[in-house]
JSON list of C-alpha atoms in Angstrom, two decimals:
[
{"chain": "A", "resi": 1, "resn": "MET", "atom": "CA", "xyz": [42.83, -50.23, 17.00]},
{"chain": "A", "resi": 2, "resn": "LEU", "atom": "CA", "xyz": [46.48, -49.82, 17.93]},
{"chain": "A", "resi": 3, "resn": "LYS", "atom": "CA", "xyz": [48.99, -51.78, 19.96]},
{"chain": "A", "resi": 4, "resn": "MET", "atom": "CA", "xyz": [50.81, -49.95, 22.75]},
{"chain": "A", "resi": 5, "resn": "ASN", "atom": "CA", "xyz": [54.12, -49.96, 20.82]},
{"chain": "A", "resi": 6, "resn": "THR", "atom": "CA", "xyz": [52.45, -48.39, 17.80]},
{"chain": "A", "resi": 7, "resn": "LEU", "atom": "CA", "xyz": [50.66, -45.74, 19.85]},
{"chain": "A", "resi": 8, "resn": "SER", "atom": "CA", "xyz": [53.89, -44.90, 21.64]},
{"chain": "A", "resi": 9, "resn": "GLN", "atom": "CA", "xyz": [55.78, -44.52, 18.36]},
{"chain": "A", "resi": 10, "resn": "LEU", "atom": "CA", "xyz": [53.09, -42.48, 16.60]},
{"chain": "A", "resi": 11, "resn": "THR", "atom": "CA", "xyz": [52.83, -40.00, 19.46]},
{"chain": "A", "resi": 12, "resn": "ASN", "atom": "CA", "xyz": [56.50, -40.07, 20.48]},
{"chain": "A", "resi": 13, "resn": "THR", "atom": "CA", "xyz": [55.32, -40.75, 24.02]},
{"chain": "A", "resi": 14, "resn": "PRO", "atom": "CA", "xyz": [56.84, -43.29, 26.44]},
{"chain": "A", "resi": 15, "resn": "LYS", "atom": "CA", "xyz": [54.65, -46.27, 27.33]},
{"chain": "A", "resi": 16, "resn": "SER", "atom": "CA", "xyz": [54.85, -45.31, 31.00]},
{"chain": "A", "resi": 17, "resn": "THR", "atom": "CA", "xyz": [53.38, -41.90, 30.23]},
{"chain": "A", "resi": 18, "resn": "ILE", "atom": "CA", "xyz": [50.52, -43.41, 28.24]},
{"chain": "A", "resi": 19, "resn": "LEU", "atom": "CA", "xyz": [49.75, -45.79, 31.10]},
{"chain": "A", "resi": 20, "resn": "TYR", "atom": "CA", "xyz": [49.81, -42.84, 33.49]},
{"chain": "A", "resi": 21, "resn": "TYR", "atom": "CA", "xyz": [47.31, -40.97, 31.32]},
{"chain": "A", "resi": 22, "resn": "VAL", "atom": "CA", "xyz": [45.06, -44.03, 31.35]},
{"chain": "A", "resi": 23, "resn": "LYS", "atom": "CA", "xyz": [45.39, -44.36, 35.12]},
{"chain": "A", "resi": 24, "resn": "GLU", "atom": "CA", "xyz": [44.43, -40.68, 35.57]},
{"chain": "A", "resi": 25, "resn": "GLY", "atom": "CA", "xyz": [41.40, -41.10, 33.32]},
{"chain": "A", "resi": 26, "resn": "LEU", "atom": "CA", "xyz": [42.71, -38.88, 30.53]},
{"chain": "A", "resi": 27, "resn": "LEU", "atom": "CA", "xyz": [42.65, -41.79, 28.09]},
{"chain": "A", "resi": 28, "resn": "PRO", "atom": "CA", "xyz": [40.05, -44.56, 27.91]},
{"chain": "A", "resi": 29, "resn": "GLU", "atom": "CA", "xyz": [40.94, -48.05, 29.11]},
{"chain": "A", "resi": 30, "resn": "PRO", "atom": "CA", "xyz": [42.28, -50.25, 26.30]},
{"chain": "A", "resi": 31, "resn": "GLN", "atom": "CA", "xyz": [40.52, -53.31, 25.03]},
{"chain": "A", "resi": 32, "resn": "LYS", "atom": "CA", "xyz": [41.99, -56.41, 26.67]},
{"chain": "A", "resi": 33, "resn": "ASP", "atom": "CA", "xyz": [41.23, -59.26, 24.28]},
{"chain": "A", "resi": 34, "resn": "LYS", "atom": "CA", "xyz": [44.03, -61.42, 25.64]},
{"chain": "A", "resi": 35, "resn": "PRO", "atom": "CA", "xyz": [46.33, -61.33, 28.66]},
{"chain": "A", "resi": 36, "resn": "ASN", "atom": "CA", "xyz": [49.07, -58.74, 28.07]},
{"chain": "A", "resi": 37, "resn": "PHE", "atom": "CA", "xyz": [47.53, -57.84, 24.70]},
{"chain": "A", "resi": 38, "resn": "HIS", "atom": "CA", "xyz": [45.91, -54.41, 24.88]},
{"chain": "A", "resi": 39, "resn": "LEU", "atom": "CA", "xyz": [44.48, -52.42, 21.99]},
{"chain": "A", "resi": 40, "resn": "TYR", "atom": "CA", "xyz": [44.00, -48.65, 22.04]},
{"chain": "A", "resi": 41, "resn": "ASP", "atom": "CA", "xyz": [41.53, -46.56, 20.07]},
{"chain": "A", "resi": 42, "resn": "GLU", "atom": "CA", "xyz": [43.10, -44.43, 17.34]},
{"chain": "A", "resi": 43, "resn": "LYS", "atom": "CA", "xyz": [41.45, -41.36, 18.86]},
{"chain": "A", "resi": 44, "resn": "ASN", "atom": "CA", "xyz": [44.09, -41.62, 21.56]},
{"chain": "A", "resi": 45, "resn": "ILE", "atom": "CA", "xyz": [46.63, -40.21, 19.11]},
{"chain": "A", "resi": 46, "resn": "GLN", "atom": "CA", "xyz": [44.85, -36.87, 18.96]},
{"chain": "A", "resi": 47, "resn": "LEU", "atom": "CA", "xyz": [44.13, -36.91, 22.70]},
{"chain": "A", "resi": 48, "resn": "ILE", "atom": "CA", "xyz": [47.76, -37.52, 23.62]},
{"chain": "A", "resi": 49, "resn": "GLU", "atom": "CA", "xyz": [48.93, -34.77, 21.28]},
{"chain": "A", "resi": 50, "resn": "PHE", "atom": "CA", "xyz": [46.35, -32.44, 22.83]},
{"chain": "A", "resi": 51, "resn": "ILE", "atom": "CA", "xyz": [47.43, -33.29, 26.38]},
{"chain": "A", "resi": 52, "resn": "LYS", "atom": "CA", "xyz": [51.06, -32.60, 25.52]},
{"chain": "A", "resi": 53, "resn": "TYR", "atom": "CA", "xyz": [50.06, -29.37, 23.81]},
{"chain": "A", "resi": 54, "resn": "LEU", "atom": "CA", "xyz": [48.31, -28.17, 26.96]},
{"chain": "A", "resi": 55, "resn": "GLN", "atom": "CA", "xyz": [51.28, -29.10, 29.13]},
{"chain": "A", "resi": 56, "resn": "THR", "atom": "CA", "xyz": [53.83, -27.44, 26.82]},
{"chain": "A", "resi": 57, "resn": "ASN", "atom": "CA", "xyz": [51.99, -24.25, 25.90]},
{"chain": "A", "resi": 58, "resn": "PHE", "atom": "CA", "xyz": [49.81, -23.63, 28.95]},
{"chain": "A", "resi": 59, "resn": "SER", "atom": "CA", "xyz": [51.81, -25.42, 31.67]},
{"chain": "A", "resi": 60, "resn": "ALA", "atom": "CA", "xyz": [48.52, -27.18, 32.41]},
{"chain": "A", "resi": 61, "resn": "THR", "atom": "CA", "xyz": [48.44, -29.59, 35.33]},
{"chain": "A", "resi": 62, "resn": "ILE", "atom": "CA", "xyz": [46.93, -33.06, 35.16]},
{"chain": "A", "resi": 63, "resn": "SER", "atom": "CA", "xyz": [44.09, -31.90, 37.40]},
{"chain": "A", "resi": 64, "resn": "GLN", "atom": "CA", "xyz": [43.32, -28.99, 35.07]},
{"chain": "A", "resi": 65, "resn": "ILE", "atom": "CA", "xyz": [43.32, -31.28, 32.03]},
{"chain": "A", "resi": 66, "resn": "LYS", "atom": "CA", "xyz": [41.07, -33.77, 33.83]},
{"chain": "A", "resi": 67, "resn": "ALA", "atom": "CA", "xyz": [38.66, -30.97, 34.67]},
{"chain": "A", "resi": 68, "resn": "LEU", "atom": "CA", "xyz": [38.64, -29.85, 31.04]},
{"chain": "A", "resi": 69, "resn": "PHE", "atom": "CA", "xyz": [37.96, -33.39, 29.79]},
{"chain": "A", "resi": 70, "resn": "ALA", "atom": "CA", "xyz": [35.18, -33.78, 32.37]},
{"chain": "A", "resi": 71, "resn": "ARG", "atom": "CA", "xyz": [33.19, -30.83, 31.08]},
{"chain": "A", "resi": 72, "resn": "GLU", "atom": "CA", "xyz": [29.92, -31.75, 29.42]},
{"chain": "A", "resi": 73, "resn": "ASP", "atom": "CA", "xyz": [30.74, -29.69, 26.35]},
{"chain": "A", "resi": 74, "resn": "PHE", "atom": "CA", "xyz": [34.19, -31.22, 25.83]},
{"chain": "A", "resi": 75, "resn": "ASP", "atom": "CA", "xyz": [34.32, -32.77, 22.36]},
{"chain": "A", "resi": 76, "resn": "VAL", "atom": "CA", "xyz": [37.00, -35.41, 21.96]},
{"chain": "A", "resi": 77, "resn": "ASN", "atom": "CA", "xyz": [36.81, -34.97, 18.19]},
{"chain": "A", "resi": 78, "resn": "ASN", "atom": "CA", "xyz": [37.27, -31.19, 18.41]},
{"chain": "A", "resi": 79, "resn": "PRO", "atom": "CA", "xyz": [39.44, -30.61, 21.48]},
{"chain": "A", "resi": 80, "resn": "TYR", "atom": "CA", "xyz": [40.76, -27.20, 20.39]},
{"chain": "A", "resi": 81, "resn": "LYS", "atom": "CA", "xyz": [37.24, -25.89, 19.98]},
{"chain": "A", "resi": 82, "resn": "SER", "atom": "CA", "xyz": [36.54, -27.10, 23.51]},
{"chain": "A", "resi": 83, "resn": "LEU", "atom": "CA", "xyz": [39.75, -25.39, 24.67]},
{"chain": "A", "resi": 84, "resn": "ILE", "atom": "CA", "xyz": [38.83, -21.98, 23.31]},
{"chain": "A", "resi": 85, "resn": "HIS", "atom": "CA", "xyz": [35.63, -22.15, 25.38]},
{"chain": "A", "resi": 86, "resn": "SER", "atom": "CA", "xyz": [37.54, -23.27, 28.50]},
{"chain": "A", "resi": 87, "resn": "LEU", "atom": "CA", "xyz": [40.58, -21.00, 28.68]},
{"chain": "A", "resi": 88, "resn": "ASP", "atom": "CA", "xyz": [39.40, -19.82, 32.09]},
{"chain": "A", "resi": 89, "resn": "LEU", "atom": "CA", "xyz": [39.91, -23.35, 33.38]},
{"chain": "A", "resi": 90, "resn": "ILE", "atom": "CA", "xyz": [43.34, -23.99, 31.85]},
{"chain": "A", "resi": 91, "resn": "MET", "atom": "CA", "xyz": [44.58, -20.53, 32.78]},
{"chain": "A", "resi": 92, "resn": "GLY", "atom": "CA", "xyz": [42.75, -20.54, 36.10]},
{"chain": "A", "resi": 93, "resn": "ALA", "atom": "CA", "xyz": [43.97, -19.51, 39.49]},
{"chain": "A", "resi": 94, "resn": "GLU", "atom": "CA", "xyz": [46.85, -21.40, 41.06]},
{"chain": "A", "resi": 95, "resn": "ASN", "atom": "CA", "xyz": [46.79, -22.88, 44.53]},
{"chain": "A", "resi": 96, "resn": "GLU", "atom": "CA", "xyz": [48.74, -20.00, 46.06]},
{"chain": "A", "resi": 97, "resn": "THR", "atom": "CA", "xyz": [46.63, -16.84, 46.04]},
{"chain": "A", "resi": 98, "resn": "PHE", "atom": "CA", "xyz": [46.85, -13.36, 47.54]},
{"chain": "A", "resi": 99, "resn": "ASN", "atom": "CA", "xyz": [44.43, -10.54, 48.18]},
{"chain": "A", "resi": 100, "resn": "ALA", "atom": "CA", "xyz": [45.03, -6.96, 47.10]},
{"chain": "A", "resi": 101, "resn": "GLU", "atom": "CA", "xyz": [46.00, -5.86, 50.61]},
{"chain": "A", "resi": 102, "resn": "GLU", "atom": "CA", "xyz": [48.77, -8.48, 50.81]},
{"chain": "A", "resi": 103, "resn": "LEU", "atom": "CA", "xyz": [50.23, -7.36, 47.49]},
{"chain": "A", "resi": 104, "resn": "CYS", "atom": "CA", "xyz": [50.13, -3.70, 48.41]},
{"chain": "A", "resi": 105, "resn": "GLN", "atom": "CA", "xyz": [51.82, -4.36, 51.74]},
{"chain": "A", "resi": 106, "resn": "ALA", "atom": "CA", "xyz": [54.50, -6.60, 50.21]},
{"chain": "A", "resi": 107, "resn": "PHE", "atom": "CA", "xyz": [55.50, -4.10, 47.53]},
{"chain": "A", "resi": 108, "resn": "GLY", "atom": "CA", "xyz": [54.76, -0.87, 49.35]},
{"chain": "A", "resi": 109, "resn": "ILE", "atom": "CA", "xyz": [52.17, 0.42, 46.91]},
{"chain": "A", "resi": 110, "resn": "THR", "atom": "CA", "xyz": [48.73, 1.90, 47.38]},
{"chain": "A", "resi": 111, "resn": "SER", "atom": "CA", "xyz": [45.52, 0.15, 46.42]},
{"chain": "A", "resi": 112, "resn": "GLU", "atom": "CA", "xyz": [44.98, 2.92, 43.85]},
{"chain": "A", "resi": 113, "resn": "LYS", "atom": "CA", "xyz": [48.33, 2.05, 42.21]},
{"chain": "A", "resi": 114, "resn": "LEU", "atom": "CA", "xyz": [47.43, -1.64, 42.10]},
{"chain": "A", "resi": 115, "resn": "ASP", "atom": "CA", "xyz": [44.02, -0.80, 40.61]},
{"chain": "A", "resi": 116, "resn": "GLN", "atom": "CA", "xyz": [45.80, 1.30, 37.97]},
{"chain": "A", "resi": 117, "resn": "LEU", "atom": "CA", "xyz": [48.05, -1.63, 37.01]},
{"chain": "A", "resi": 118, "resn": "VAL", "atom": "CA", "xyz": [45.00, -3.87, 36.70]},
{"chain": "A", "resi": 119, "resn": "THR", "atom": "CA", "xyz": [43.10, -1.32, 34.64]},
{"chain": "A", "resi": 120, "resn": "THR", "atom": "CA", "xyz": [45.98, -0.86, 32.21]},
{"chain": "A", "resi": 121, "resn": "GLY", "atom": "CA", "xyz": [46.34, -4.62, 31.86]},
{"chain": "A", "resi": 122, "resn": "LEU", "atom": "CA", "xyz": [49.86, -4.95, 33.27]},
{"chain": "A", "resi": 123, "resn": "ILE", "atom": "CA", "xyz": [48.52, -7.08, 36.13]},
{"chain": "A", "resi": 124, "resn": "ASN", "atom": "CA", "xyz": [45.74, -9.49, 35.25]},
{"chain": "A", "resi": 125, "resn": "PRO", "atom": "CA", "xyz": [43.99, -11.22, 38.16]},
{"chain": "A", "resi": 126, "resn": "ARG", "atom": "CA", "xyz": [41.39, -13.78, 37.15]},
{"chain": "A", "resi": 127, "resn": "ASP", "atom": "CA", "xyz": [38.00, -13.13, 38.74]},
{"chain": "A", "resi": 128, "resn": "GLY", "atom": "CA", "xyz": [39.71, -10.79, 41.17]},
{"chain": "A", "resi": 129, "resn": "ILE", "atom": "CA", "xyz": [42.13, -13.49, 42.38]},
{"chain": "A", "resi": 130, "resn": "PHE", "atom": "CA", "xyz": [45.85, -12.68, 42.48]},
{"chain": "A", "resi": 131, "resn": "THR", "atom": "CA", "xyz": [48.19, -15.67, 42.14]},
{"chain": "A", "resi": 132, "resn": "ARG", "atom": "CA", "xyz": [51.92, -16.26, 42.35]},
{"chain": "A", "resi": 133, "resn": "ARG", "atom": "CA", "xyz": [52.17, -15.20, 38.70]},
{"chain": "A", "resi": 134, "resn": "GLU", "atom": "CA", "xyz": [50.75, -11.76, 39.50]},
{"chain": "A", "resi": 135, "resn": "TRP", "atom": "CA", "xyz": [53.10, -11.55, 42.49]},
{"chain": "A", "resi": 136, "resn": "ASP", "atom": "CA", "xyz": [56.11, -12.32, 40.26]},
{"chain": "A", "resi": 137, "resn": "MET", "atom": "CA", "xyz": [55.03, -9.82, 37.59]},
{"chain": "A", "resi": 138, "resn": "LEU", "atom": "CA", "xyz": [54.48, -7.14, 40.21]},
{"chain": "A", "resi": 139, "resn": "ALA", "atom": "CA", "xyz": [57.97, -7.80, 41.56]},
{"chain": "A", "resi": 140, "resn": "ILE", "atom": "CA", "xyz": [59.38, -7.04, 38.09]},
{"chain": "A", "resi": 141, "resn": "ILE", "atom": "CA", "xyz": [57.24, -3.93, 37.65]},
{"chain": "A", "resi": 142, "resn": "HIS", "atom": "CA", "xyz": [58.22, -2.69, 41.11]},
{"chain": "A", "resi": 143, "resn": "GLN", "atom": "CA", "xyz": [61.89, -2.55, 40.03]},
{"chain": "A", "resi": 144, "resn": "CYS", "atom": "CA", "xyz": [61.27, -0.74, 36.73]},
{"chain": "A", "resi": 145, "resn": "ASP", "atom": "CA", "xyz": [62.73, 2.72, 36.21]},
{"chain": "A", "resi": 146, "resn": "ARG", "atom": "CA", "xyz": [60.92, 5.53, 34.42]},
{"chain": "A", "resi": 147, "resn": "ALA", "atom": "CA", "xyz": [61.95, 4.47, 30.91]},
{"chain": "A", "resi": 148, "resn": "GLU", "atom": "CA", "xyz": [60.91, 0.87, 31.57]},
{"chain": "A", "resi": 149, "resn": "LEU", "atom": "CA", "xyz": [57.56, 2.00, 32.96]},
{"chain": "A", "resi": 150, "resn": "GLU", "atom": "CA", "xyz": [56.94, 3.96, 29.78]},
{"chain": "A", "resi": 151, "resn": "LEU", "atom": "CA", "xyz": [57.75, 0.81, 27.81]},
{"chain": "A", "resi": 152, "resn": "LEU", "atom": "CA", "xyz": [55.24, -1.13, 29.91]},
{"chain": "A", "resi": 153, "resn": "GLN", "atom": "CA", "xyz": [52.54, 1.38, 29.02]},
{"chain": "A", "resi": 154, "resn": "ILE", "atom": "CA", "xyz": [53.26, 0.74, 25.34]},
{"chain": "A", "resi": 155, "resn": "TYR", "atom": "CA", "xyz": [53.10, -3.01, 26.00]},
{"chain": "A", "resi": 156, "resn": "ALA", "atom": "CA", "xyz": [49.69, -2.64, 27.61]},
{"chain": "A", "resi": 157, "resn": "GLN", "atom": "CA", "xyz": [48.28, -0.46, 24.84]},
{"chain": "A", "resi": 158, "resn": "THR", "atom": "CA", "xyz": [49.65, -2.69, 22.09]},
{"chain": "A", "resi": 159, "resn": "ALA", "atom": "CA", "xyz": [48.39, -5.84, 23.84]},
{"chain": "A", "resi": 160, "resn": "LYS", "atom": "CA", "xyz": [44.84, -4.50, 24.00]},
{"chain": "A", "resi": 161, "resn": "SER", "atom": "CA", "xyz": [44.92, -3.60, 20.32]},
{"chain": "A", "resi": 162, "resn": "LEU", "atom": "CA", "xyz": [46.30, -7.01, 19.36]},
{"chain": "A", "resi": 163, "resn": "ALA", "atom": "CA", "xyz": [43.75, -8.75, 21.57]},
{"chain": "A", "resi": 164, "resn": "GLU", "atom": "CA", "xyz": [40.86, -7.15, 19.70]},
{"chain": "A", "resi": 165, "resn": "THR", "atom": "CA", "xyz": [42.15, -8.48, 16.39]},
{"chain": "A", "resi": 166, "resn": "GLU", "atom": "CA", "xyz": [42.98, -11.89, 17.84]},
{"chain": "A", "resi": 167, "resn": "VAL", "atom": "CA", "xyz": [39.50, -12.31, 19.31]},
{"chain": "A", "resi": 168, "resn": "GLN", "atom": "CA", "xyz": [37.88, -11.31, 16.01]},
{"chain": "A", "resi": 169, "resn": "ILE", "atom": "CA", "xyz": [39.91, -13.94, 14.15]},
{"chain": "A", "resi": 170, "resn": "GLY", "atom": "CA", "xyz": [39.14, -16.60, 16.77]},
{"chain": "A", "resi": 171, "resn": "LEU", "atom": "CA", "xyz": [35.41, -15.89, 16.60]},
{"chain": "A", "resi": 172, "resn": "SER", "atom": "CA", "xyz": [35.44, -16.02, 12.80]},
{"chain": "A", "resi": 173, "resn": "ILE", "atom": "CA", "xyz": [37.01, -19.49, 12.94]},
{"chain": "A", "resi": 174, "resn": "LEU", "atom": "CA", "xyz": [34.30, -20.64, 15.36]},
{"chain": "A", "resi": 175, "resn": "GLN", "atom": "CA", "xyz": [31.65, -19.52, 12.91]},
{"chain": "A", "resi": 176, "resn": "ASP", "atom": "CA", "xyz": [33.12, -21.63, 10.12]},
{"chain": "A", "resi": 177, "resn": "ASP", "atom": "CA", "xyz": [32.79, -25.41, 10.48]},
{"chain": "A", "resi": 178, "resn": "ALA", "atom": "CA", "xyz": [35.32, -26.25, 7.77]},
{"chain": "A", "resi": 179, "resn": "ARG", "atom": "CA", "xyz": [38.46, -27.80, 9.33]},
{"chain": "A", "resi": 180, "resn": "GLN", "atom": "CA", "xyz": [37.59, -25.98, 12.53]},
{"chain": "A", "resi": 181, "resn": "ASN", "atom": "CA", "xyz": [39.67, -28.04, 14.97]},
{"chain": "A", "resi": 182, "resn": "GLU", "atom": "CA", "xyz": [42.73, -27.96, 12.72]},
{"chain": "A", "resi": 183, "resn": "ARG", "atom": "CA", "xyz": [42.39, -24.21, 12.17]},
{"chain": "A", "resi": 184, "resn": "LEU", "atom": "CA", "xyz": [41.99, -23.53, 15.90]},
{"chain": "A", "resi": 185, "resn": "LYS", "atom": "CA", "xyz": [45.13, -25.50, 16.73]},
{"chain": "A", "resi": 186, "resn": "HIS", "atom": "CA", "xyz": [47.01, -23.48, 14.13]},
{"chain": "A", "resi": 187, "resn": "PHE", "atom": "CA", "xyz": [45.62, -20.26, 15.60]},
{"chain": "A", "resi": 188, "resn": "PHE", "atom": "CA", "xyz": [46.81, -21.27, 19.07]},
{"chain": "A", "resi": 189, "resn": "ASP", "atom": "CA", "xyz": [50.24, -21.89, 17.55]},
{"chain": "A", "resi": 190, "resn": "VAL", "atom": "CA", "xyz": [50.17, -18.36, 16.12]},
{"chain": "A", "resi": 191, "resn": "LEU", "atom": "CA", "xyz": [49.25, -16.87, 19.51]},
{"chain": "A", "resi": 192, "resn": "LEU", "atom": "CA", "xyz": [51.45, -18.96, 21.77]},
{"chain": "A", "resi": 193, "resn": "ARG", "atom": "CA", "xyz": [54.49, -19.69, 19.63]},
{"chain": "A", "resi": 194, "resn": "LEU", "atom": "CA", "xyz": [54.77, -17.43, 16.60]},
{"chain": "A", "resi": 195, "resn": "LYS", "atom": "CA", "xyz": [53.78, -14.18, 18.33]},
{"chain": "A", "resi": 196, "resn": "PRO", "atom": "CA", "xyz": [56.50, -14.35, 21.04]},
{"chain": "A", "resi": 197, "resn": "TYR", "atom": "CA", "xyz": [59.02, -15.40, 18.38]},
{"chain": "A", "resi": 198, "resn": "VAL", "atom": "CA", "xyz": [58.22, -12.41, 16.14]},
{"chain": "A", "resi": 199, "resn": "LEU", "atom": "CA", "xyz": [58.18, -9.89, 18.98]},
{"chain": "A", "resi": 200, "resn": "ASN", "atom": "CA", "xyz": [61.30, -11.07, 20.79]},
{"chain": "A", "resi": 201, "resn": "LEU", "atom": "CA", "xyz": [63.38, -11.67, 17.67]},
{"chain": "A", "resi": 202, "resn": "GLN", "atom": "CA", "xyz": [62.48, -8.21, 16.40]},
{"chain": "A", "resi": 203, "resn": "THR", "atom": "CA", "xyz": [63.96, -6.76, 19.58]},
{"chain": "A", "resi": 204, "resn": "PHE", "atom": "CA", "xyz": [67.09, -8.90, 19.20]},
{"chain": "A", "resi": 205, "resn": "ASN", "atom": "CA", "xyz": [67.54, -7.99, 15.52]},
{"chain": "A", "resi": 206, "resn": "THR", "atom": "CA", "xyz": [67.10, -4.28, 16.24]},
{"chain": "A", "resi": 207, "resn": "TYR", "atom": "CA", "xyz": [69.64, -4.51, 19.04]},
{"chain": "A", "resi": 208, "resn": "GLN", "atom": "CA", "xyz": [72.14, -6.20, 16.72]},
{"chain": "A", "resi": 209, "resn": "GLN", "atom": "CA", "xyz": [71.69, -3.45, 14.16]},
{"chain": "A", "resi": 210, "resn": "LYS", "atom": "CA", "xyz": [72.23, -0.71, 16.75]},
{"chain": "A", "resi": 211, "resn": "LYS", "atom": "CA", "xyz": [75.51, -2.35, 17.81]},
{"chain": "A", "resi": 212, "resn": "ARG", "atom": "CA", "xyz": [77.03, -2.02, 14.34]}
]
């Protein structure tokens, strides 16, 4: 069992934030052996790190995290395994949604054009629901010139190819029980942090070389 000060130091999390997590039901209530003397389970270390990971890498809201923790198959000892089965929840639709007709009218495109963007993977509604994210992406696409549109086609094709390999690796990890939670966290780091770094820095480095 850990004192609040120790838990705060080990997780680099303010006491007020930990208390907020407890209040919202994301962390279990501490043991209160004496007045003003609360002890927290050591499992809270991993839970706090997981909560912060979701907020940083998925922009997950407290309500989304609560819903994830409330699922019957959520395993507090293997949270990243639970996450890979619940990506639909963490990456679910936002409060502000639009239908296809609203998007077409706003950007002056036909329903066939919107369907084409969805089919190619440049616009990705979840369960047929368009959110503010799709609106913002469509606004960028709408301003692309011919060369940029050709680049987007390459993005879409490359993304689908990468996704096949990524899914195969993820499924292979799920089939192996050894250090599964640790390996899944690392794999999420590869997907969410290392991949954008490699891709974007390659563009920057190539640009620097062309300038010489």
